[in-house]
Tab-separated table of C-alpha atoms in Angstrom:
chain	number	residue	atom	x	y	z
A	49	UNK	CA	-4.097	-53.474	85.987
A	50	UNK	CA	-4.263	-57.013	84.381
A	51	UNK	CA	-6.986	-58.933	86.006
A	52	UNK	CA	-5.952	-62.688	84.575
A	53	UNK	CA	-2.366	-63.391	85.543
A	54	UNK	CA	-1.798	-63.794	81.691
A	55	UNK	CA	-2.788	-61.180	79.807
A	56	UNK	CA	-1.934	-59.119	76.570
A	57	UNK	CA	0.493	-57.065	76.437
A	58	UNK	CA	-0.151	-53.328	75.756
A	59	UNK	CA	2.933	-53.700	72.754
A	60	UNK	CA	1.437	-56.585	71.232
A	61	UNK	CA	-2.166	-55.164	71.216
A	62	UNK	CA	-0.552	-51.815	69.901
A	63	UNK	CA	1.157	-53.032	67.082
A	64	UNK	CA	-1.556	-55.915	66.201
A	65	UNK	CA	-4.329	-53.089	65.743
A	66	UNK	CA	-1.859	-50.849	63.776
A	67	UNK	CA	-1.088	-53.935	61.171
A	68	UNK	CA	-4.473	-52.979	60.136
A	69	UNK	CA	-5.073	-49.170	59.659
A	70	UNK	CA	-6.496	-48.210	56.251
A	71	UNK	CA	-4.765	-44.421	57.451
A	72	UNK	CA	-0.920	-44.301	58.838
A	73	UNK	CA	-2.095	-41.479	60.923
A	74	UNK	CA	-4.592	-43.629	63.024
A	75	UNK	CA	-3.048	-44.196	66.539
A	76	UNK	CA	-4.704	-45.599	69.304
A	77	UNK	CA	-4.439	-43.536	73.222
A	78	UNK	CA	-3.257	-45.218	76.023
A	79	UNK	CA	-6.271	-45.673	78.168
A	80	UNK	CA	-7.834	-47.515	75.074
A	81	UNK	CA	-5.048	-49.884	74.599
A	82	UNK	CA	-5.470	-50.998	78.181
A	83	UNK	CA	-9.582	-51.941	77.240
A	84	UNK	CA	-8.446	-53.306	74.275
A	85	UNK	CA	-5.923	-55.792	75.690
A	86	UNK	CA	-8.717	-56.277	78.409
A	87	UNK	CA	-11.206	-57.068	75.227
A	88	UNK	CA	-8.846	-59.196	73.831
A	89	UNK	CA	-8.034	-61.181	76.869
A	90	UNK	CA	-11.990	-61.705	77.546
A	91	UNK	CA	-12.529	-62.645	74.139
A	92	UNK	CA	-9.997	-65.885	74.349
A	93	UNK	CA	-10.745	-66.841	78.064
A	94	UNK	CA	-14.818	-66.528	76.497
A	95	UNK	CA	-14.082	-69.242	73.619
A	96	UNK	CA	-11.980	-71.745	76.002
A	97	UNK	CA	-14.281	-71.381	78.804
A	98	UNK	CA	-17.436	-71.962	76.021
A	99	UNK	CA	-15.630	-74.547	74.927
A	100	UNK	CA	-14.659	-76.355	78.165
A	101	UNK	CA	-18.385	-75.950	79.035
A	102	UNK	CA	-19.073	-78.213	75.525
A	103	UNK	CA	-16.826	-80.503	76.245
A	104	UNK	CA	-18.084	-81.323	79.964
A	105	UNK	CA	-21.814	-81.058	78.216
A	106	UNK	CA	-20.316	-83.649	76.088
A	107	UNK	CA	-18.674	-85.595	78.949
A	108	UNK	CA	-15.076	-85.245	77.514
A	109	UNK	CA	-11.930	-84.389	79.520
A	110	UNK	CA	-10.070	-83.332	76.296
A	111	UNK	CA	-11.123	-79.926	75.307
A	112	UNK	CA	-10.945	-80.356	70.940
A	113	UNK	CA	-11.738	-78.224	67.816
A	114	UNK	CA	-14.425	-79.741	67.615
A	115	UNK	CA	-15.728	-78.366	70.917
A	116	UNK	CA	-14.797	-74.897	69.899
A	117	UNK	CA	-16.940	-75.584	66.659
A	118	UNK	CA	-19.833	-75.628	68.104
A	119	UNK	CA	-19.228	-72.654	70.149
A	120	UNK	CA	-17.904	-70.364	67.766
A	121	UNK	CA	-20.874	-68.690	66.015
A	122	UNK	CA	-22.075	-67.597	69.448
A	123	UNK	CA	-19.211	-66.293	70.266
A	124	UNK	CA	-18.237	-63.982	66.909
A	125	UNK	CA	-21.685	-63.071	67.208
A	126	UNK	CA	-21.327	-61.800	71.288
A	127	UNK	CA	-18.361	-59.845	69.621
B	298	UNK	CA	13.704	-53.421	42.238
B	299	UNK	CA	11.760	-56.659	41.664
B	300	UNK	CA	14.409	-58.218	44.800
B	301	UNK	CA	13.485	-55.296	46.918
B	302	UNK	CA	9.802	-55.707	46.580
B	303	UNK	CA	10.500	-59.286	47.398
B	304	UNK	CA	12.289	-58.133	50.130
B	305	UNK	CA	9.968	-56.157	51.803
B	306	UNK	CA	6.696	-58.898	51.510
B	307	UNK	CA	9.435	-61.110	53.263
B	308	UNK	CA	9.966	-58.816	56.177
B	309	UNK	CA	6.054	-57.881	56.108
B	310	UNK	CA	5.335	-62.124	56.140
B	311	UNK	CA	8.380	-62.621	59.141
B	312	UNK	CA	6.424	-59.409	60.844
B	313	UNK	CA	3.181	-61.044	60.698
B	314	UNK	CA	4.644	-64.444	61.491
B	315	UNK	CA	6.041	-63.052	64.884
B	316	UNK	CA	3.130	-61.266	65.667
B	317	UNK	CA	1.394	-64.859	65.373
B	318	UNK	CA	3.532	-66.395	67.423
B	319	UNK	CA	3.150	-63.819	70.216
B	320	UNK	CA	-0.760	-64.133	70.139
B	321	UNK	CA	-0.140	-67.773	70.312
B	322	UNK	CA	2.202	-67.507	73.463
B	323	UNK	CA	-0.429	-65.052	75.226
B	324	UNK	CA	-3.522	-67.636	74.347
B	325	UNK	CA	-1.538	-70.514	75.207
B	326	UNK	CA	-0.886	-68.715	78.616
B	327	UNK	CA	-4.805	-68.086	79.077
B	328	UNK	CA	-5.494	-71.038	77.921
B	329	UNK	CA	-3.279	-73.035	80.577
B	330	UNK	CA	-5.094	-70.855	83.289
B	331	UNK	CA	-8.350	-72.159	82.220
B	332	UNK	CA	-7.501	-75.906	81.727
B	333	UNK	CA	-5.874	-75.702	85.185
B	334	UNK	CA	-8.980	-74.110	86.544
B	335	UNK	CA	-11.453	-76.375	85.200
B	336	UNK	CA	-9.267	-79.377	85.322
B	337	UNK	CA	-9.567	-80.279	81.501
B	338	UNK	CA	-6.824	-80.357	79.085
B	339	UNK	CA	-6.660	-78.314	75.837
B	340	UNK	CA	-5.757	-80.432	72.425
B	341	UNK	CA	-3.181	-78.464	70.820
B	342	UNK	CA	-4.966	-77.800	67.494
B	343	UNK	CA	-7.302	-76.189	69.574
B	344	UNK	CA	-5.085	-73.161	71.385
B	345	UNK	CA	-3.791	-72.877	67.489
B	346	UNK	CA	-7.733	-72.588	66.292
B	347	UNK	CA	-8.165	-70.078	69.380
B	348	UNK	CA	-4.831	-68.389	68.422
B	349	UNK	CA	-5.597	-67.828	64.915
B	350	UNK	CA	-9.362	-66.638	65.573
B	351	UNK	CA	-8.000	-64.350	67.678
B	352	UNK	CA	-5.147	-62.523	65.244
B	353	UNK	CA	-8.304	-63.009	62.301
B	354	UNK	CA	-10.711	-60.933	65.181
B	355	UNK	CA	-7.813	-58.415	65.341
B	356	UNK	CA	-8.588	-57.378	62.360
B	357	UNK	CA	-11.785	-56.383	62.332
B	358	UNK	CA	-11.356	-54.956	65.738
B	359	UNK	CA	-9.195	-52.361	64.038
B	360	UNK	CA	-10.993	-51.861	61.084
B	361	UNK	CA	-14.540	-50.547	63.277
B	362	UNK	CA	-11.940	-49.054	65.848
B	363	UNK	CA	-10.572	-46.944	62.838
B	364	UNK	CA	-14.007	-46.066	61.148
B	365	UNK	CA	-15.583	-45.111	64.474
B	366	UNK	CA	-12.777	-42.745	65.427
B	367	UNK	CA	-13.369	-41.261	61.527
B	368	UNK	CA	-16.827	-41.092	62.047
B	369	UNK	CA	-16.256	-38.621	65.294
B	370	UNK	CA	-13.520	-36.555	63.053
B	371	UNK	CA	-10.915	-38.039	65.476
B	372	UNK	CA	-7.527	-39.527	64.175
B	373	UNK	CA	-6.603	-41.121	67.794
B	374	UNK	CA	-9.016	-43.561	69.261
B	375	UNK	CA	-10.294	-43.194	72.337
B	376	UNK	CA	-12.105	-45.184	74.863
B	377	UNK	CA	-15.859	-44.310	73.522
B	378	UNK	CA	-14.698	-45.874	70.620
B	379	UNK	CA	-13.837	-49.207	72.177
B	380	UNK	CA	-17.029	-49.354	74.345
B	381	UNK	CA	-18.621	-49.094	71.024
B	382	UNK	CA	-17.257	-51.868	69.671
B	383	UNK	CA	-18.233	-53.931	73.022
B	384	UNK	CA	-21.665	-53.175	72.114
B	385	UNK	CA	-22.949	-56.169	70.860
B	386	UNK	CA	-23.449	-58.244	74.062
B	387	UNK	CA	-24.888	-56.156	77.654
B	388	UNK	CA	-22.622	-58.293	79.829
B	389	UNK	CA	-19.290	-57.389	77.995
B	390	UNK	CA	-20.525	-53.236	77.114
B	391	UNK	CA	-21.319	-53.878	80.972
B	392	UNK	CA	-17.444	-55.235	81.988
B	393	UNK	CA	-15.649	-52.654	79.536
B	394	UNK	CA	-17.443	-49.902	80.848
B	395	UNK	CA	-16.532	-51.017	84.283
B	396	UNK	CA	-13.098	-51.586	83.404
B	397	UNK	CA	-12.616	-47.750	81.573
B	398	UNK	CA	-14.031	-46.578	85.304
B	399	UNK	CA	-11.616	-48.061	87.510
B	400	UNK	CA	-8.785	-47.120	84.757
B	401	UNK	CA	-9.789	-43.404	84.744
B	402	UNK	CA	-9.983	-43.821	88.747
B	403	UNK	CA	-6.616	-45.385	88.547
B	404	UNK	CA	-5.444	-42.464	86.661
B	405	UNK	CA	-6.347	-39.968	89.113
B	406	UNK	CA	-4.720	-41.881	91.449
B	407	UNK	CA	-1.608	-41.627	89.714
B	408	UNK	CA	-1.502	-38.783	89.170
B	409	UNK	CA	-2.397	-37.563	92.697
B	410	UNK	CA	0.523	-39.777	94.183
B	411	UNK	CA	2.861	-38.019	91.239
B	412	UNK	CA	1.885	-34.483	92.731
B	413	UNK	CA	2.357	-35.374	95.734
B	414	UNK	CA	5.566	-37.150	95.055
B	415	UNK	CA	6.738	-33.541	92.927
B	416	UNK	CA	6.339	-31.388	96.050
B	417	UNK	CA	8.228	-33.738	98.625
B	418	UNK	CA	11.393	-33.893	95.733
B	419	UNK	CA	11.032	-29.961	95.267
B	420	UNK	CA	11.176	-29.535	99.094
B	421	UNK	CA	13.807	-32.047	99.193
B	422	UNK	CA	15.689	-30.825	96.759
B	423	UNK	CA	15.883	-26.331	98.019
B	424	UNK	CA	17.643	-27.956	100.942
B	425	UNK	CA	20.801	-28.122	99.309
B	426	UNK	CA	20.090	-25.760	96.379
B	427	UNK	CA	20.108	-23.253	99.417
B	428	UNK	CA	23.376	-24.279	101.259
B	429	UNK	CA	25.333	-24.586	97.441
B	430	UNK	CA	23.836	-21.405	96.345
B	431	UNK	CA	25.241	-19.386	99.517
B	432	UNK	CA	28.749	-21.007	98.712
B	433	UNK	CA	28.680	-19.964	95.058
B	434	UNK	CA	27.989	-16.411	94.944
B	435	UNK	CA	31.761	-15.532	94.591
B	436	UNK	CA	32.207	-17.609	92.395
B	437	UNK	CA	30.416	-17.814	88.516
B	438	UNK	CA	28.507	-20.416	88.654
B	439	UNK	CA	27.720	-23.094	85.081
B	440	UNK	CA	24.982	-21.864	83.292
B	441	UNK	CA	22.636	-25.103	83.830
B	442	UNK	CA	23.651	-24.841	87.238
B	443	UNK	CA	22.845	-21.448	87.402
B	444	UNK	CA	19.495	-21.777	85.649
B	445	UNK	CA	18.868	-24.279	88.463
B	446	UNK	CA	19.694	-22.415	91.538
B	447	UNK	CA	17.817	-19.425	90.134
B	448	UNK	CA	15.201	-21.133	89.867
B	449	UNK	CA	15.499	-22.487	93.548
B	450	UNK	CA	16.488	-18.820	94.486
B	451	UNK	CA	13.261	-17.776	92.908
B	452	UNK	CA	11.149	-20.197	94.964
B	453	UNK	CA	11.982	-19.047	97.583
B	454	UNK	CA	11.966	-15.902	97.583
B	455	UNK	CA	8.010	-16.283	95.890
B	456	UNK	CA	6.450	-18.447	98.540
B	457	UNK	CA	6.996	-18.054	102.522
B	458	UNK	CA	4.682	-21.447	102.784
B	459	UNK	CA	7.610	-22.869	101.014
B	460	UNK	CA	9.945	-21.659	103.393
B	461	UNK	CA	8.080	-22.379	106.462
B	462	UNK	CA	7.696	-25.805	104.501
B	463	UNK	CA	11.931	-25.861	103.986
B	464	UNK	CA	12.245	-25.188	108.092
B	465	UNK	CA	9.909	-27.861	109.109
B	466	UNK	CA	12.230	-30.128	106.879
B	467	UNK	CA	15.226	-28.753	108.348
B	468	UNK	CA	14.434	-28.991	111.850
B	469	UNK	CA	12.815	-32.872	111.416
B	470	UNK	CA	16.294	-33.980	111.173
């Protein structure tokens, strides 16, 4: 069900969201953890691909931070 | 007491440290995928940048995640709940709510081929449930073994499909 051959992993996802409940009861179902790990997986292929496209704007083969820079507040605000 | 409080932040810091290093390892993966796509190359501060926006994003991920399912008096959260944090851009509410379709499409699947998969094992299995139970009836059987047979024994008896089912079986061989 992983599009990307690289992908989160349902664990990780699981136990990163639950590092940050307010309530110990919170838990998350399984069909959500899947969209989740699919959201998180979009959201990091989104800021290297932004930031590939800045650096070939730029005419640089070496993607740098200060590539993503200039991505980033599009980016957190698309999220 | 003072050394076991210490203890604990140290485990909760190691905790989060691992949990870093595992977000790294995933976005280092992506990230690889990309660069090898697009034929650039990724500086490494930047993978650590992406790595650490991405634990910091966590966070407020689970923080809305949490308040939405509140908000609908729900203590588990659910799909609507992550389409509603997607929200903020049409393309991505667009791709999420594609991706929860073909999951809940995959799910029927599943659980169509696990049905189906149920009834060949049950019609496998009152095959020899039939022939052991005819050899045991002198003798007293172990209660598990007993509860199991019944139940085979009541099968049977309940549905003639099942039989007719158990003959086709029988004679395919």
């Amino acid at each position: 069900m992983e599009a990307t051959g690289g992908g989160f992993r349902k664990e990780l996802v699981s136990k990163l969201l639950q590092m940050h409940f307010k309530d110990s009861k919170t838990k998350v179902s399984g069909d959500a953890l899947r969209l989740m790990a699919e959201l998180l997986t979009i959201f990091v292929v989104e800021a290297a691909i932004r930031s590939v496209r800045q650096a070939q704007a730029e005419d640089l083969a070496l993607v740098d931070v200060d590539q993503l820079e200039k991505v980033l507040p599009q980016l957190l605000l698309d999220f | 007491m003072e050394d076991d409080e210490g203890a604990e932040e140290q485990e909760r810091f190691s905790h989060r440290q691992r949990l870093k290093a595992a977000v790294h390892y995933t976005v280092g993966c992506l990230c690889e995928d990309v660069a090898s796509d697009k034929e650039v190359q990724f500086s490494k501060q930047t993978i650590a940048a992406i790595s650490e926006l991405t634990f910091r994003q966590c966070e407020h991920f689970a923080k809305d995640l949490e308040m939405f399912a509140r908000h609908a008096k729900r203590s588990t959260i659910n799909t609507e709940d992550v389409k509603l944090l997607a929200r903020r851009s049409n393309s991505l509410l667009k791709y999420i709510t594609e991706k929860n379709e073909e999951l809940t499409q995959f799910n029927i699947e599943q659980r169509a081929k696990k049905k189906k998969k149920l009834e060949d094992d049950k019609t496998k299995s009152l095959a020899p449930a039939e022939a052991a139970a005819s050899g045991r009836d002198s003798s007293a059987p172990s209660p598990g073994a007993e509860a199991a047979f019944g139940e085979g024994r009541q099968e049977q008896a309940d549905s003639p499909e099942r039989r007719m089912k158990l003959s086709a079986f029988i004679l395919s061989f």
